[in-house]
C-alpha positions as MATLAB code, in Angstrom:
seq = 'XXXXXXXXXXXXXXXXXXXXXXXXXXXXXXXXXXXXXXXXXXXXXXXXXXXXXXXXXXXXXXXXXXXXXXXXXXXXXXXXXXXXXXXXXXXXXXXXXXXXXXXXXXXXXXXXXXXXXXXXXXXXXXXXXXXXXXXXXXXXXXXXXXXXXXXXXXXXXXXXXXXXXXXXXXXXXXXXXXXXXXXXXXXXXXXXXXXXXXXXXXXXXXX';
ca = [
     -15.152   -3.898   -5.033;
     -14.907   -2.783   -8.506;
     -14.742    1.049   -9.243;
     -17.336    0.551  -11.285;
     -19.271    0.666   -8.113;
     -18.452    3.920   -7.668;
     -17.308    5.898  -10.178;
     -19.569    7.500  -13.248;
     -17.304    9.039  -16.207;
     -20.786   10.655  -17.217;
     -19.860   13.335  -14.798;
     -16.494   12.798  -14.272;
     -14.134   16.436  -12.863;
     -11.323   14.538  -11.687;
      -8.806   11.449  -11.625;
      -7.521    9.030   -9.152;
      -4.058    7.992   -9.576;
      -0.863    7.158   -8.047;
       1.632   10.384   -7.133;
       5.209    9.950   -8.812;
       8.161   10.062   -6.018;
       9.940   12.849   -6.938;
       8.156   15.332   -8.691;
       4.125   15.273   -7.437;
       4.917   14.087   -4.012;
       5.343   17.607   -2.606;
       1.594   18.158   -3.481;
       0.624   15.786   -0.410;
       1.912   18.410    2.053;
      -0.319   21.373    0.019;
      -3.199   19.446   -0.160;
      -2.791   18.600    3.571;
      -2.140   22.442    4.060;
      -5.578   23.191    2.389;
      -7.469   21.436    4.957;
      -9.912   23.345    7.092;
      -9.361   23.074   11.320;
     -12.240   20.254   11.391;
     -10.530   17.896    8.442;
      -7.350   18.604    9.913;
      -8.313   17.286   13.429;
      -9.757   14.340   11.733;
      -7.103   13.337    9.616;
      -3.901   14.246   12.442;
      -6.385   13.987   15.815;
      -5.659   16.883   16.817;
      -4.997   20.585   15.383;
      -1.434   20.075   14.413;
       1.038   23.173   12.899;
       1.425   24.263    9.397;
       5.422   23.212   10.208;
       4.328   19.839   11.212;
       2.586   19.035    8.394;
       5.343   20.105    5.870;
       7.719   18.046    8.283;
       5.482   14.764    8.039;
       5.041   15.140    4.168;
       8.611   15.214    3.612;
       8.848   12.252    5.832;
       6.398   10.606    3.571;
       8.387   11.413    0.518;
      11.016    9.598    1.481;
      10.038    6.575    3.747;
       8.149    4.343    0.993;
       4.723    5.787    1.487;
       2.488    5.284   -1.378;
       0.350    8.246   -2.120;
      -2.859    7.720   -4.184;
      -4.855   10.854   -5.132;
      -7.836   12.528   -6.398;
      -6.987   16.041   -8.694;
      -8.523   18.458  -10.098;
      -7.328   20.741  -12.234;
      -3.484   19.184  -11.286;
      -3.956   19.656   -7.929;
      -4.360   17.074   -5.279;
      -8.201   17.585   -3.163;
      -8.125   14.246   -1.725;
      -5.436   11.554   -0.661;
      -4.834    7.659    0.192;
      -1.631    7.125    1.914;
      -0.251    3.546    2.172;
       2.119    3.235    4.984;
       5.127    0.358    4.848;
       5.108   -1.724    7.642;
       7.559   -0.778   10.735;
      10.979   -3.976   11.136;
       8.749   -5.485   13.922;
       6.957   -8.814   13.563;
       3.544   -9.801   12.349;
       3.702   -5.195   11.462;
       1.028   -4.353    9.077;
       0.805   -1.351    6.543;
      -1.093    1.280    7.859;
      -3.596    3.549    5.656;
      -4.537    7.211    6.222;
      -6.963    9.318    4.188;
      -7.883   12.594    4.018;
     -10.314   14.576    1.823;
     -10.919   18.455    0.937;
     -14.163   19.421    2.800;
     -15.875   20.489   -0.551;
     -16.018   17.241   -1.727;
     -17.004   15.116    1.214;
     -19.827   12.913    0.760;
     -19.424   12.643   -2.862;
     -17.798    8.669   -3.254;
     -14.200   10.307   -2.983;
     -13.096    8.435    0.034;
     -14.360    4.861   -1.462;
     -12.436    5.939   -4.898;
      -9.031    6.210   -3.358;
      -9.712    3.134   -0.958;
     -10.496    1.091   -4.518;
      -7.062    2.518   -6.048;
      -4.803    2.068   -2.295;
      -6.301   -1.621   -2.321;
      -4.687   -2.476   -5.766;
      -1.334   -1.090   -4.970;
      -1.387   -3.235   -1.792;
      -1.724   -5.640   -3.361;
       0.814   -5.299   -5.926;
       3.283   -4.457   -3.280;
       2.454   -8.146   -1.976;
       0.292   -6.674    0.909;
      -2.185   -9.577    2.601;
      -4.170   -7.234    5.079;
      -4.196   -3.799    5.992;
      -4.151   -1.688    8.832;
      -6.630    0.992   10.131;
      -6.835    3.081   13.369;
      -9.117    5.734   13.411;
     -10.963    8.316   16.116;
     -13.889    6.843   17.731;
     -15.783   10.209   16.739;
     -14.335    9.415   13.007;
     -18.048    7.988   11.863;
     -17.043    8.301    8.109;
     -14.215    6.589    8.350;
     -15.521    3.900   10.520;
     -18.425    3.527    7.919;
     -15.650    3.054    5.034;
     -13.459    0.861    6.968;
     -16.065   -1.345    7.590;
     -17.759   -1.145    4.003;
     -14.147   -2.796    3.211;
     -13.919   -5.606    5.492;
     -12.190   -4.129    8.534;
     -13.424   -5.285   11.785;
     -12.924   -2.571   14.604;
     -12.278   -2.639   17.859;
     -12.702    0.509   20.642;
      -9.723    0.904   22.533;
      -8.027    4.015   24.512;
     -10.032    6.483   22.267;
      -9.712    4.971   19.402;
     -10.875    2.342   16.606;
      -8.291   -0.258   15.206;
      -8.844   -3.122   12.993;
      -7.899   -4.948   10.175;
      -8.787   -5.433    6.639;
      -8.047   -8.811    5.077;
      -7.133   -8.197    1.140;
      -8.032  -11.800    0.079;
     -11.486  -11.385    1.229;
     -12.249   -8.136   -1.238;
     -12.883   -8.798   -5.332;
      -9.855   -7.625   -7.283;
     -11.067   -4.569   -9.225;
     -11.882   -4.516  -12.762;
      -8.014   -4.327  -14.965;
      -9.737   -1.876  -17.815;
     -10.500    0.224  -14.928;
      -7.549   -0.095  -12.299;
      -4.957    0.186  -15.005;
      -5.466    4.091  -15.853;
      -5.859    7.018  -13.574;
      -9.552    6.348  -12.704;
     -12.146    9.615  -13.338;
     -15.297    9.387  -11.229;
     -18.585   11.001  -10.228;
     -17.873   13.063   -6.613;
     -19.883   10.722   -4.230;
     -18.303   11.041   -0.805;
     -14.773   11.636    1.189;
     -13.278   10.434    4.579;
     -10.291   11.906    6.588;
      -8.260    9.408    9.208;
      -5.201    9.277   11.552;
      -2.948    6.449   11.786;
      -0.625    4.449   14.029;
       1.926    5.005   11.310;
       0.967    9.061   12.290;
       1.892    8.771   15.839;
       5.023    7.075   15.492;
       6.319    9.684   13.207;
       5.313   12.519   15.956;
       7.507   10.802   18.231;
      10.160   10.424   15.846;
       9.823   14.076   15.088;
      10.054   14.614   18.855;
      13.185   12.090   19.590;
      10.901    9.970   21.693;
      11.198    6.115   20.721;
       8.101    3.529   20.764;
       8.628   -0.278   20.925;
       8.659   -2.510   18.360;
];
């Protein structure tokens, strides 16, 4: 999919772009602060504490995550994260998004998805991994619009989403930090989320 599909610079407010390391990453855990109760049980399944969150964006900041975003203004309303894949076999990265409730429905969500897909792929990604809530209609809907194929399992959706099988996007437009039209938004929890609680925890999963 090309973001020309989804983006209008007629009305652009913001950008999509990647977060540097060192200096921007820290604006992940704010962003994920700002979310109201119902975007924060989407996006962590569960009401989770203001501690937690600031634990698991540090952990992001230093464990390879990839953090696209949408800001306004400098600050970060929306957010893509591309999780490495865990040291066991056939592991896929995982993807988690989250969006500021203002600007759901407004082509958000398919943005960042455009811009996560293209660093994926320059990371030498082949398919992608996506658990979600089975309540999570939005992201189910986006997931899908992208190739995944879900399954229901233990209160949950999983799938995956085969890189080779979506159009690269247009280089004019996936070589800048993208401005768009507000369209629409998504918010998701991960596998790559539940492994870090029980890290956080001391608890150990297999591999």
């Amino acid at each position: 999919m090309s973001y020309r599909d989804v983006l209008s610079p007629a009305v652009a407010r913001g950008s999509v772009r990647t977060l540097a390391r060192d200096e921007e990453l820290p604006q992940l855990r704010d962003h994920l602060l700002r979310l109201d109760p119902e975007s924060r049980h989407d996006r962590f399944h569960g009401f989770m504490h203001d501690s937690f969150i600031e634990r698991y964006a540090a952990k992001c900041a230093s464990d390879g995550t990839i953090v696209i975003a949408y800001l306004e203004n400098g600050e970060v309303r929306g957010a893509a994260e591309l999780h490495p894949p865990d040291q066991s076999s056939g592991s896929e990265p995982e993807i988690a998004f989250s969006v500021e409730r203002r600007l759901r429905r407004r082509g958000v969500g398919t943005a960042l998805f455009c811009k996560l897909i293209d660093e994926a792929r320059a990371k030498g990604y082949r398919s992608l991994r996506v658990t979600t809530g089975a309540q999570n209609e939005a992201m189910r809907a986006l997931a899908n619009k992208f190739g995944a194929h879900l399954r229901f399992r233990h209160g949950e959706s999983t799938g995956s989403i085969d890189l080779s099988e979506i159009a690269p996007a247009e280089p004019e437009r996936s070589a800048m930090a993208t401005p768009f039209a507000p369209l629409g938004a998504v918010a998701d929890f991960n596998r790559a989320y539940w492994r870090f609680v029980l890290a956080l925890y001391g608890w150990r999963t297999a591999a």
